[in-house]
CSV table of C-alpha atoms in Angstrom, one decimal:
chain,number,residue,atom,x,y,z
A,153,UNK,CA,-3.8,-4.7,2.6
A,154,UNK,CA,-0.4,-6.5,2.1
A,155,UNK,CA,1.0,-9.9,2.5
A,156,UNK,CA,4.8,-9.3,2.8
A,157,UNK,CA,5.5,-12.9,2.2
A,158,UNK,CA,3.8,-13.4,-1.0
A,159,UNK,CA,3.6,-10.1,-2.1
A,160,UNK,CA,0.4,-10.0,-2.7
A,161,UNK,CA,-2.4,-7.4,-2.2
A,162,UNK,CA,-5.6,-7.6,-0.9
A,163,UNK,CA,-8.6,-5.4,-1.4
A,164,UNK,CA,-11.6,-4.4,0.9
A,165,UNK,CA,-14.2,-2.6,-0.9
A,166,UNK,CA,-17.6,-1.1,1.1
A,167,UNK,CA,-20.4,0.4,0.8
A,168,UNK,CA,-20.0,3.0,3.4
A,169,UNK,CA,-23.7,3.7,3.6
A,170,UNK,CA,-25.4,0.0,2.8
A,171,UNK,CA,-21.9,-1.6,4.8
A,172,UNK,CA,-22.2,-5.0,2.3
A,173,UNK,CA,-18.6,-5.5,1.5
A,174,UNK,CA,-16.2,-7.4,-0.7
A,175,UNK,CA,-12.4,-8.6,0.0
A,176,UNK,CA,-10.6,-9.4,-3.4
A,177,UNK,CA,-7.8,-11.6,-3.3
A,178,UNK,CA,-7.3,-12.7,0.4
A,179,UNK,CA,-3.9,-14.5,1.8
A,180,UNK,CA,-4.8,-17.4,4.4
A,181,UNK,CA,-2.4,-16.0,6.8
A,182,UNK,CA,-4.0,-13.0,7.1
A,183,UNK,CA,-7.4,-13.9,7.4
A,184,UNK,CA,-7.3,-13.0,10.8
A,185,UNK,CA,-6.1,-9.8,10.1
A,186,UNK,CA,-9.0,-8.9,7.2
A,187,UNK,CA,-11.9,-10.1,9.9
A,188,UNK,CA,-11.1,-8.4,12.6
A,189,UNK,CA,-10.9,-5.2,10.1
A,190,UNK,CA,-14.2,-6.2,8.5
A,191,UNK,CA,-16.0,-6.3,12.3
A,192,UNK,CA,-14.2,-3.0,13.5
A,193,UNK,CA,-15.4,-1.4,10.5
A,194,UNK,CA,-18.9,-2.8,11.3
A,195,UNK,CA,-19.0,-4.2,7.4
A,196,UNK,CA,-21.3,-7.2,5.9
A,197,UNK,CA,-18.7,-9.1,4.0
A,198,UNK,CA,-21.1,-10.8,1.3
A,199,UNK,CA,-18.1,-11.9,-1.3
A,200,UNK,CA,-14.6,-12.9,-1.1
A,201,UNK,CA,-13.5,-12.5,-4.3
A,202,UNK,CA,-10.3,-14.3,-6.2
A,203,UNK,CA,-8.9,-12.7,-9.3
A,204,UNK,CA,-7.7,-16.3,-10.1
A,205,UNK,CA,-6.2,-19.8,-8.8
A,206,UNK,CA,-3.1,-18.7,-7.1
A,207,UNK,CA,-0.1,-20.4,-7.8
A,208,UNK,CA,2.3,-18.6,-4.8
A,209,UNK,CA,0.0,-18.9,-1.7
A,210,UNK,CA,-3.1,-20.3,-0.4
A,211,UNK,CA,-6.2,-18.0,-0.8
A,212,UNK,CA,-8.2,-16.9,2.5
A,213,UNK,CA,-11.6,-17.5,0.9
A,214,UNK,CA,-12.3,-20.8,2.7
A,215,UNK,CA,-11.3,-19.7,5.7
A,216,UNK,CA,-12.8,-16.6,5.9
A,217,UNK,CA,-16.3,-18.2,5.3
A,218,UNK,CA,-16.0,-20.4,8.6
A,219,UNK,CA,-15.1,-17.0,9.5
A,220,UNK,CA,-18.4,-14.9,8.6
A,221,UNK,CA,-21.0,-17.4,7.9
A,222,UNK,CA,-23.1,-16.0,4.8
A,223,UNK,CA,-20.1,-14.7,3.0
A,224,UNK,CA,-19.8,-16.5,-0.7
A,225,UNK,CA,-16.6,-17.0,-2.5
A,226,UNK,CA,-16.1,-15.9,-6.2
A,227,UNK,CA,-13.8,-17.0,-8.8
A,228,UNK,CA,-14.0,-17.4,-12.8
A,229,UNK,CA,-15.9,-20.0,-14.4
A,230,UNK,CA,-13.1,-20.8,-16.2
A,231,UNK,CA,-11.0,-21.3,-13.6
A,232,UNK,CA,-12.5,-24.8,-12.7
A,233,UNK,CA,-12.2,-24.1,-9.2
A,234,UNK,CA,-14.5,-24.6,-6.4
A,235,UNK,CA,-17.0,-22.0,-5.4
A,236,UNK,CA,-20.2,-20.7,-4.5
A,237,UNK,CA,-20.1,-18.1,-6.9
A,238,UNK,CA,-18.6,-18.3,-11.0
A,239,UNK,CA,-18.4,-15.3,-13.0
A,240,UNK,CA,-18.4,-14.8,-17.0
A,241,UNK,CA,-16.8,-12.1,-18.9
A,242,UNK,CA,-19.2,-9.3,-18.2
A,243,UNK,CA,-20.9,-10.3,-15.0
A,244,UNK,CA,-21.5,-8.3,-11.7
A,245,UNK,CA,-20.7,-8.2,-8.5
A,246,UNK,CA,-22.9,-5.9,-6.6
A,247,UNK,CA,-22.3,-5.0,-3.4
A,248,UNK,CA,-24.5,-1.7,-2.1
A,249,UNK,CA,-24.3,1.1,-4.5
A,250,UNK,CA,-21.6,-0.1,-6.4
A,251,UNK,CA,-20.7,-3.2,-8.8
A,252,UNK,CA,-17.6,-4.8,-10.5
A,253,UNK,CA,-17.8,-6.0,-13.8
A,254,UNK,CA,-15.7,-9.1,-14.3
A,255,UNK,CA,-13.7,-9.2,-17.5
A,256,UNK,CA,-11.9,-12.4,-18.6
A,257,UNK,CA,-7.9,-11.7,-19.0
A,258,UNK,CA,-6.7,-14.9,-19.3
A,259,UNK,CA,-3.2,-15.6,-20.7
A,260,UNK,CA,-1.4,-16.2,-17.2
A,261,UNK,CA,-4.6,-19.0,-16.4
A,262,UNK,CA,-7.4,-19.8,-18.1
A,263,UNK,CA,-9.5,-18.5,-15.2
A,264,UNK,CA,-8.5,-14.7,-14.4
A,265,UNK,CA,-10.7,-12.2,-14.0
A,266,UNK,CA,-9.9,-8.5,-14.2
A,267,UNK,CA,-12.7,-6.5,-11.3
A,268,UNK,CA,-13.5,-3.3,-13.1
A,269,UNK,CA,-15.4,-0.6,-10.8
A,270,UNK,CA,-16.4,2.0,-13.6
A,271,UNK,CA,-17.8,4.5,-10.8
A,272,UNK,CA,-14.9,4.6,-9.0
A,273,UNK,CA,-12.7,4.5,-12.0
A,274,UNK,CA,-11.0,1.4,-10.3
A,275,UNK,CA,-10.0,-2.0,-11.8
A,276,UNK,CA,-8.1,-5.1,-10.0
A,277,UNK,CA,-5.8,-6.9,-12.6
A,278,UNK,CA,-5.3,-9.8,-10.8
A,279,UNK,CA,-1.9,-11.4,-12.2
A,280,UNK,CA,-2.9,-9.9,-15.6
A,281,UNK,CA,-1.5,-6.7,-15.6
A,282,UNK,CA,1.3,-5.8,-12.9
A,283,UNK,CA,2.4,-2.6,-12.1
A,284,UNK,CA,5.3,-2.0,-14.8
A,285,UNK,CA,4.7,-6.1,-15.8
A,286,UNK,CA,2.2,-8.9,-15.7
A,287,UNK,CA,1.9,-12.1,-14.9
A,288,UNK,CA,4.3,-15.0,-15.9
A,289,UNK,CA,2.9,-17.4,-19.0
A,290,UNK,CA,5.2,-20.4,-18.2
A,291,UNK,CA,2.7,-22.5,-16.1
A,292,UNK,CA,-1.1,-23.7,-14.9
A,293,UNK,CA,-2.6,-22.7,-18.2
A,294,UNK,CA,-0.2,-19.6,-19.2
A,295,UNK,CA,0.1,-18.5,-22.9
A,296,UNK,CA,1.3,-15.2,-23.4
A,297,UNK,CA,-0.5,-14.5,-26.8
A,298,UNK,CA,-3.5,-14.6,-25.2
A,299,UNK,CA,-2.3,-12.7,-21.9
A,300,UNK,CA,-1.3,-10.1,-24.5
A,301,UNK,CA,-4.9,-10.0,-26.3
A,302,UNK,CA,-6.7,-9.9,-22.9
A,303,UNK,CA,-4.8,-7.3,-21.5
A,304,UNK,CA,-5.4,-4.7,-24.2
A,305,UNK,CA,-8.9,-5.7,-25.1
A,306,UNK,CA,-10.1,-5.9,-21.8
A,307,UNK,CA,-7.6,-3.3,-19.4
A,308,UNK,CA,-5.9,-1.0,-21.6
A,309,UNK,CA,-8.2,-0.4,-23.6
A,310,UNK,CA,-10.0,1.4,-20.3
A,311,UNK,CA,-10.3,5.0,-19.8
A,312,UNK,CA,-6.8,6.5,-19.2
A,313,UNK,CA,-7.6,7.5,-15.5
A,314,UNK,CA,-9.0,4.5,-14.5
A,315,UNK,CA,-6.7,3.6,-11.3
A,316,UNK,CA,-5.5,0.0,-11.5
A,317,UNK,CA,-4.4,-2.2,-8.7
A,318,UNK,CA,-2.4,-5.4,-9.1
A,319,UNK,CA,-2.4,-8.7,-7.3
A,320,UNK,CA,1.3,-8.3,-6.6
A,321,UNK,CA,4.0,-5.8,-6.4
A,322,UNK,CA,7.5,-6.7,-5.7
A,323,UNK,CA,8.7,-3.3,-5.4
A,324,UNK,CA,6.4,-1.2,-3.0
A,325,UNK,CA,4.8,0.1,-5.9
A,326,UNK,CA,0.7,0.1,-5.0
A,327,UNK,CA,-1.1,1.4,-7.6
A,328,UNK,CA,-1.3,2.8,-11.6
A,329,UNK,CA,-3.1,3.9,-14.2
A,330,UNK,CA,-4.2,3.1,-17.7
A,331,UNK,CA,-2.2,6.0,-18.7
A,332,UNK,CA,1.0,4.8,-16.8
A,333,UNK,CA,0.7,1.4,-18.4
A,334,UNK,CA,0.5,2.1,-21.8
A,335,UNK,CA,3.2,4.6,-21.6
A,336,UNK,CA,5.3,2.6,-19.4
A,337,UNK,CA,4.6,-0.8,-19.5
A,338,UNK,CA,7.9,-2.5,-20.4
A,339,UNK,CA,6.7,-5.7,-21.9
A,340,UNK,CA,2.5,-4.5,-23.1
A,341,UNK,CA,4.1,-1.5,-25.3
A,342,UNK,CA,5.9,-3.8,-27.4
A,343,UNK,CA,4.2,-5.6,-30.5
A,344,UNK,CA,2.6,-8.9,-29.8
A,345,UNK,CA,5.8,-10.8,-31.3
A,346,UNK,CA,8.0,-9.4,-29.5
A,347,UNK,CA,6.3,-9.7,-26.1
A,348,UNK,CA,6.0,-13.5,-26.5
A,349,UNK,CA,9.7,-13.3,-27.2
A,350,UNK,CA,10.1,-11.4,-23.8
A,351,UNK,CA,7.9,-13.7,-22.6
A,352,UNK,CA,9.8,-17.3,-23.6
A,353,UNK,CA,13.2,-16.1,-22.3
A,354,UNK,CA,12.1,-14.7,-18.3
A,355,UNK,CA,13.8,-18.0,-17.0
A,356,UNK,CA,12.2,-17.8,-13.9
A,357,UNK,CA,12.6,-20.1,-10.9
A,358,UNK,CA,10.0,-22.9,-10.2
A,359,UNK,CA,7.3,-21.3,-7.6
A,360,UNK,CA,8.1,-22.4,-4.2
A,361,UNK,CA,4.4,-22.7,-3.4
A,362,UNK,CA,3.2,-24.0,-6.3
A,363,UNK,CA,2.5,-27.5,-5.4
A,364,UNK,CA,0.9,-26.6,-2.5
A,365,UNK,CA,-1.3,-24.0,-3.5
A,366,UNK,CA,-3.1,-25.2,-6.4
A,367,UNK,CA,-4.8,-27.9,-5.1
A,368,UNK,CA,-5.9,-25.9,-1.6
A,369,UNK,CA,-7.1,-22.5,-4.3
A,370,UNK,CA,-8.9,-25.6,-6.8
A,371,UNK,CA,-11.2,-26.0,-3.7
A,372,UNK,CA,-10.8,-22.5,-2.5
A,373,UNK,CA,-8.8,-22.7,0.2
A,374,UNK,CA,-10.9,-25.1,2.6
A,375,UNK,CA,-8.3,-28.2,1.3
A,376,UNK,CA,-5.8,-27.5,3.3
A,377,UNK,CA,-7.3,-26.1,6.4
A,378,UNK,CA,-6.0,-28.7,9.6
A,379,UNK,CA,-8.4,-28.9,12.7
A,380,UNK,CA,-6.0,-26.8,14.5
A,381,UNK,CA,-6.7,-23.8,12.4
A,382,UNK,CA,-10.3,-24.2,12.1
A,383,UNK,CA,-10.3,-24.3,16.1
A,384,UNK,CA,-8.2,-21.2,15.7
B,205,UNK,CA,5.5,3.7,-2.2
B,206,UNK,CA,6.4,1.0,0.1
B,207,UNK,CA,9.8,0.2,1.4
B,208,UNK,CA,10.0,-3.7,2.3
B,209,UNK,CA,13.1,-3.6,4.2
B,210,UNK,CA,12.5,-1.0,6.7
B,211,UNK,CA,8.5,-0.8,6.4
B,212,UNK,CA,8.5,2.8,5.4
B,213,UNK,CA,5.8,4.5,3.5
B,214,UNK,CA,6.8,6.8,1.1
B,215,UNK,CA,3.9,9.0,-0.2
B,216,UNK,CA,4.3,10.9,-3.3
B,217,UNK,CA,1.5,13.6,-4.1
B,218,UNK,CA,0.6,16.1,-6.6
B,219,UNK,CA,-1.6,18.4,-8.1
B,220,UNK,CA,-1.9,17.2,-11.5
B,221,UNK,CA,-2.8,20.3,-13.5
B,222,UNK,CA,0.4,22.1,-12.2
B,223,UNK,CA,2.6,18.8,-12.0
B,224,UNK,CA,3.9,20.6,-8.6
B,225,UNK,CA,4.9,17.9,-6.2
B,226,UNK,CA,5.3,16.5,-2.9
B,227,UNK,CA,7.3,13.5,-1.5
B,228,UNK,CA,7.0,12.1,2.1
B,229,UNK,CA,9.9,10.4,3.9
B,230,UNK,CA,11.9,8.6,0.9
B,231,UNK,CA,13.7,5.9,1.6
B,232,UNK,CA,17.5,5.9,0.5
B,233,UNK,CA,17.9,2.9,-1.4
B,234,UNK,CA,14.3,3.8,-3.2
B,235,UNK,CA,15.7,6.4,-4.6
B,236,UNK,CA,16.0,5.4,-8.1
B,237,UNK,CA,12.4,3.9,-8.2
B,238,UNK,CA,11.1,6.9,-6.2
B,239,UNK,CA,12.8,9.8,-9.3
B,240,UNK,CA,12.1,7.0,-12.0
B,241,UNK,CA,8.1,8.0,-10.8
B,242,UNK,CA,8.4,10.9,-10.6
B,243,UNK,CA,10.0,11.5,-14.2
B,244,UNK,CA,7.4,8.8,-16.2
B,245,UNK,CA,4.6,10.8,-14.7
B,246,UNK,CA,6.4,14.6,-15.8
B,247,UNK,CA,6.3,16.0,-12.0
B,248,UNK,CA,7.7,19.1,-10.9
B,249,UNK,CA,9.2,17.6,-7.4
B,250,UNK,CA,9.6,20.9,-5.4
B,251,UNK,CA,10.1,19.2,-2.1
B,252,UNK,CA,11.2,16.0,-0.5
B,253,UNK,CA,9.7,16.4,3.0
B,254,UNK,CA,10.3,14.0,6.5
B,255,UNK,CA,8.1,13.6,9.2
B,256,UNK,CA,11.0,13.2,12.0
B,257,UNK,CA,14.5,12.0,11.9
B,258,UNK,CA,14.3,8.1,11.1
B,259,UNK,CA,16.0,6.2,13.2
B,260,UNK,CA,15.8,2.9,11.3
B,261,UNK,CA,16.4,3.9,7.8
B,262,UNK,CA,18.4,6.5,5.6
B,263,UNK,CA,16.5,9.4,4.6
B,264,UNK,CA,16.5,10.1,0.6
B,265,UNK,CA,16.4,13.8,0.7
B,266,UNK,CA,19.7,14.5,0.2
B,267,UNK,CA,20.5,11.9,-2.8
B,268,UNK,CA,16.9,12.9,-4.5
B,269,UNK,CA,18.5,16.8,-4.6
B,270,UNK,CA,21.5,15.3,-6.0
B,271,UNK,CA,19.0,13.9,-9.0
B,272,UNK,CA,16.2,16.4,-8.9
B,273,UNK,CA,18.2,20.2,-9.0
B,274,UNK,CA,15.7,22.7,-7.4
B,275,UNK,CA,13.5,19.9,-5.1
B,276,UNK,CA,14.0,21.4,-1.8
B,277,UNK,CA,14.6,19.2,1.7
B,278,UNK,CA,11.9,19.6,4.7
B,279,UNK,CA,11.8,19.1,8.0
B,280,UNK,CA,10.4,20.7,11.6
B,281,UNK,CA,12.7,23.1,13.2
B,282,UNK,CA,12.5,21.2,16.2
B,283,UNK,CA,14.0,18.4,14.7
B,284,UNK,CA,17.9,20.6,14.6
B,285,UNK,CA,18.4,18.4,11.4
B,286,UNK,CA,19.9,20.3,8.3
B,287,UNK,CA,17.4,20.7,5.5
B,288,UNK,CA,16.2,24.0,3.1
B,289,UNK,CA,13.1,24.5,4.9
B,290,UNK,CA,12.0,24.5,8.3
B,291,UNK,CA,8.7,23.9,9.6
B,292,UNK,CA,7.0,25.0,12.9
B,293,UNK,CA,3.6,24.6,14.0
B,294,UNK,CA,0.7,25.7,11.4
B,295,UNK,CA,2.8,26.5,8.8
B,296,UNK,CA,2.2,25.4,5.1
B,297,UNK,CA,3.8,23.3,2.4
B,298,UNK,CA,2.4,24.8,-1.3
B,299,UNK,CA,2.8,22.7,-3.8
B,300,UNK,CA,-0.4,23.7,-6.8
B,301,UNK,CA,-3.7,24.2,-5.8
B,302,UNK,CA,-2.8,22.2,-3.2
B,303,UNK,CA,-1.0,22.6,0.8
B,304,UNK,CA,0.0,20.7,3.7
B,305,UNK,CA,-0.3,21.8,7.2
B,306,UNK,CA,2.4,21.2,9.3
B,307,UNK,CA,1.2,20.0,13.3
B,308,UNK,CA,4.1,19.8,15.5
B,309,UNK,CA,3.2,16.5,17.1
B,310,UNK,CA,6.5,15.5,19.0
B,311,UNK,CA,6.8,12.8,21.8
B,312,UNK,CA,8.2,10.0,19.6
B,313,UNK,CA,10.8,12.6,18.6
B,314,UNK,CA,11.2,16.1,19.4
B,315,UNK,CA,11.0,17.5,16.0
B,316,UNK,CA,8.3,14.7,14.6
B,317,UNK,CA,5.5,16.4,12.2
B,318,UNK,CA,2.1,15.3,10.9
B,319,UNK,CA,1.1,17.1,7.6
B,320,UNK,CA,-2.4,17.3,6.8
B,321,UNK,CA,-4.0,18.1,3.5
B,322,UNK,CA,-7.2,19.5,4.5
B,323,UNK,CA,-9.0,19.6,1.1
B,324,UNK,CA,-8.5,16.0,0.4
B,325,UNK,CA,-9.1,14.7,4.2
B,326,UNK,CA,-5.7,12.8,4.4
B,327,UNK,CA,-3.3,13.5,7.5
B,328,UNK,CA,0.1,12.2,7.4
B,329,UNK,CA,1.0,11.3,10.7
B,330,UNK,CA,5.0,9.5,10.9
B,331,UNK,CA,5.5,8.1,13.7
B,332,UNK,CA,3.3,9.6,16.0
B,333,UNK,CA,0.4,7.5,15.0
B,334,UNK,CA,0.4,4.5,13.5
B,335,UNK,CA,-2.5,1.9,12.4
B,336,UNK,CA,-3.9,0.4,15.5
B,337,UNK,CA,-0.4,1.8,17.2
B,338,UNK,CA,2.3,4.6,17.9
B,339,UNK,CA,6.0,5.4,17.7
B,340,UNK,CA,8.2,4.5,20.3
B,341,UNK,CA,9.2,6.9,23.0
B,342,UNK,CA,12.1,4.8,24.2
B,343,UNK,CA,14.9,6.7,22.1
B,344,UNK,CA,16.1,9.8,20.8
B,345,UNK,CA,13.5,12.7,22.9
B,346,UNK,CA,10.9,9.9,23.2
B,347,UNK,CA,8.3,10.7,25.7
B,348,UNK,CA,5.1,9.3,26.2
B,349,UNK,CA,3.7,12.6,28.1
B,350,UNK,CA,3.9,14.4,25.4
B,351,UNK,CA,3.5,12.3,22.6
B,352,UNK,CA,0.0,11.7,24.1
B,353,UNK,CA,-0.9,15.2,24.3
B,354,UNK,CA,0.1,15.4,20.7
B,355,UNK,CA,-1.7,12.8,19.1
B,356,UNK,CA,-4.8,14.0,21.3
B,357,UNK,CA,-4.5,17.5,20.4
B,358,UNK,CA,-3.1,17.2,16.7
B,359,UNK,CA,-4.4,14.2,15.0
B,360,UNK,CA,-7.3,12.3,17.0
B,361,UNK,CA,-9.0,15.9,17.3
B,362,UNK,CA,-9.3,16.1,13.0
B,363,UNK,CA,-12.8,15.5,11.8
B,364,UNK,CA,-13.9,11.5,11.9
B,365,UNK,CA,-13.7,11.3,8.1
B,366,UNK,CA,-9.8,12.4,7.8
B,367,UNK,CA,-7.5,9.1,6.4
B,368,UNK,CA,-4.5,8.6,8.1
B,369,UNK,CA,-1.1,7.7,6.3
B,370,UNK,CA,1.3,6.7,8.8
B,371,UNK,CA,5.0,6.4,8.3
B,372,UNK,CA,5.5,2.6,8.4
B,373,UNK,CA,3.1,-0.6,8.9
B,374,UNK,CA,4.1,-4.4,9.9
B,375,UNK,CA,1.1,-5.9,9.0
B,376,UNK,CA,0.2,-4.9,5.8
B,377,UNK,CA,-2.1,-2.0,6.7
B,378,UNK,CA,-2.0,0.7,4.1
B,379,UNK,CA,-4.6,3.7,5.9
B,380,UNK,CA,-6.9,4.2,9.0
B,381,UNK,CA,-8.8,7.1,9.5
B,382,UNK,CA,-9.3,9.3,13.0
B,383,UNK,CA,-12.6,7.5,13.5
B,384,UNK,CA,-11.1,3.9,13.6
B,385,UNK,CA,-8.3,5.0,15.7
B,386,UNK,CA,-10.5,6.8,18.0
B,387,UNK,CA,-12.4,3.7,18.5
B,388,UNK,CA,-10.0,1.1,18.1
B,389,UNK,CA,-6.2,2.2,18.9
B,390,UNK,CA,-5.3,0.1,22.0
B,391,UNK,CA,-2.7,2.1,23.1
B,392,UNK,CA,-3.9,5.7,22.2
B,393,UNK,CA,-7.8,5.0,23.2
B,394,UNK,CA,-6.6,4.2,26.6
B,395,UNK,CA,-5.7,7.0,29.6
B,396,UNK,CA,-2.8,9.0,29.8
B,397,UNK,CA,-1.7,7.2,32.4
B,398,UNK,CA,-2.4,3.9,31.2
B,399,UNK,CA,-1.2,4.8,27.8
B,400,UNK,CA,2.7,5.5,29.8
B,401,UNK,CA,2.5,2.5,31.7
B,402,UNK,CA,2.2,0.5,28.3
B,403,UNK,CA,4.9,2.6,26.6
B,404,UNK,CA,7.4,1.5,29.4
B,405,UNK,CA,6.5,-2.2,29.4
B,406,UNK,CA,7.3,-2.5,25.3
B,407,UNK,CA,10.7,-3.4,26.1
B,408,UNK,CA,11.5,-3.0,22.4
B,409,UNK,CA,15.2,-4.7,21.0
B,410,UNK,CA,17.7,-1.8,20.4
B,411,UNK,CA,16.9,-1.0,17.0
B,412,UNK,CA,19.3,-2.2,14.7
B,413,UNK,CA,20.0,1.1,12.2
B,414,UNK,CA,20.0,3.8,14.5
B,415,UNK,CA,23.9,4.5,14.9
B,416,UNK,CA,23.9,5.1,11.1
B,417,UNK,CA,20.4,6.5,10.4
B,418,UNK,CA,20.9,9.3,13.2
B,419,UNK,CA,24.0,10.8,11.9
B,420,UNK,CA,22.8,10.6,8.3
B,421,UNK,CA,19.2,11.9,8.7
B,422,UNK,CA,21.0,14.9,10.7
B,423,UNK,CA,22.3,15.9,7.8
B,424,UNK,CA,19.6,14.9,5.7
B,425,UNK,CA,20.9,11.8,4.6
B,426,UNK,CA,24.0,13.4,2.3
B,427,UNK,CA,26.3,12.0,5.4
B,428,UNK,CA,26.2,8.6,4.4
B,429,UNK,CA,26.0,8.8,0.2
B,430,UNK,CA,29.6,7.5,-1.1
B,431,UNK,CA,31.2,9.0,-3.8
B,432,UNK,CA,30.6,5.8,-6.1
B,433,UNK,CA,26.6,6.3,-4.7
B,434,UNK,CA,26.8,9.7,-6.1
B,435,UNK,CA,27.7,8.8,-9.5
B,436,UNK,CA,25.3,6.3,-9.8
């Protein structure tokens, strides 16, 4: 699922047998949107899931667990955020049949988790790794040596067909490989020096949505729910 | 592949022991992202194929046989656009171990096709179906007749389990299948009757690049490429 504003991606994942259900990555404004799919699709939601604090728009989590009472929100440990539910490096999320290992990427915050599915050969970057990119470094907790290190300890160094699906495109791209990215990857195929050196001169604008995101995704979301919406 | 502007999906498929590929309703100005792909990923693109003739964008058939010699344009017979192949009803698209079905499923347009891949349960449908929705019939050969009957007979009559890839989305909906739009389409799920008495109350706004998609698309989009276009 797609926010157009923000770019970012969503992900339901099911159990098409047991119907427990996980939603990576939701966008407040489209909370509506992912509930109404969950209940046509007769799914138990039991996690939403956030790859990390967002820094461009307010997550759904919060929301969506006035929403579907029962559901738990996830993040990182590390993170420092609010939530029922903090994951280590190497940690599962089981819903039905299937799990997701969380593996600790951090470089673009301290707190972001890459959701590896090894038996659907499926992992969900967060801001780590971008299609053809990756996160930016120059904020929250960013350092691009150690965005470098996560990314090929923890995602490239995958299996080569393991699918991989970002947080954000900006360019109607939706989804690549571990192949693709260590062939292709502009920035992650060059030596560590030089990526920091990619890195340090992005001169990228100040994110609109910064200053109110991070405090609402600290307490996941719930912060800056008004009355109006909750009524909603 | 998604196109932001105009909401078009683009789908590129292949069999990847051959490298023989597919590509579904490129987008013009996508172009150089949509050959870049195809190129990092060593495809063999042997035909750039459109559901209908778009009305709100430029086709990219004609410009990707400009970059890609030998990739062959595709479109129904119906449709009276120029292309190198014409489809009719039941006829297949090869490309490797792989084929798409063409079902002549007008009503939005005359010439509008869904291809289905039987072997891997996916159906793309254009316009004729969309997530929780349909193409107009307001323009061009729309009908509402007839693109009833085809969406009953062509799509909503492939097994449950078939995805569905439509042409475009607004909301950030990426696939349905035949089963969730059998249960939940509120236009299609309705009677024939009922379903034309909501197609004539959309009043939809004029849309905005029809009086330079037509012409183009006609002509499979070479029309409207500019000399300084084609040197790009």
């Amino acid at each position: 699922l797609f926010d157009g504003t923000s770019f970012t991606y969503t992900y339901l994942l099911a159990d098409t047998k047991t119907k427990e259900a996980v939603l990576i990555d939701p966008v407040l404004e489209q909370v509506d949107r992912d509930v109404k799919l969950v209940e046509e699709l007769g799914l138990n939601l039991i996690y939403a899931a956030n790859t990390h604090v967002h820094a461009d728009h307010i997550t759904g989590t919060g929301r969506i667990k006035q929403k579907i009472p029962g559901c738990k929100s996830v993040i990182a440990k590390a993170s420092e955020a609010k939530a029922d539910v903090h994951l280590e490096q190497g940690e599962k999320l089981k819903f039905g049949e299937y799990e997701l290992e969380a593996r600790s990427t951090p470089g673009h915050t301290n707190g972001c988790l890459t959701y590896v599915c090894h038996n659907q050969k499926m992992a969900f970057t967060g801001d780590a790794l971008l299609i053809r990119g990756c996160g930016r470094t120059d904020f929250q907790q960013g350092n691009s040596e150690r965005l470098y290190d996560s990314v090929h300890t923890h995602i490239l160094s995958l299996p080569e067909d393991y699918l991989l699906y970002p947080a954000h495109d900006y360019k109607g791209q939706t989804s690549s490989s571990v192949w693709e990215e260590k062939m292709f990857n502009p920035r992650l195929t060059k030596t560590k020096a030089e990526f920091v050196e990619i890195m340090k001169n992005l001169n990228l604008a100040y994110p609109k949505m910064i200053d109110k995101a991070l405090p609402a995704n600290m307490v996941c979301g719930l912060h800056d729910i008004t009355d109006q919406q909750k009524s909603a």
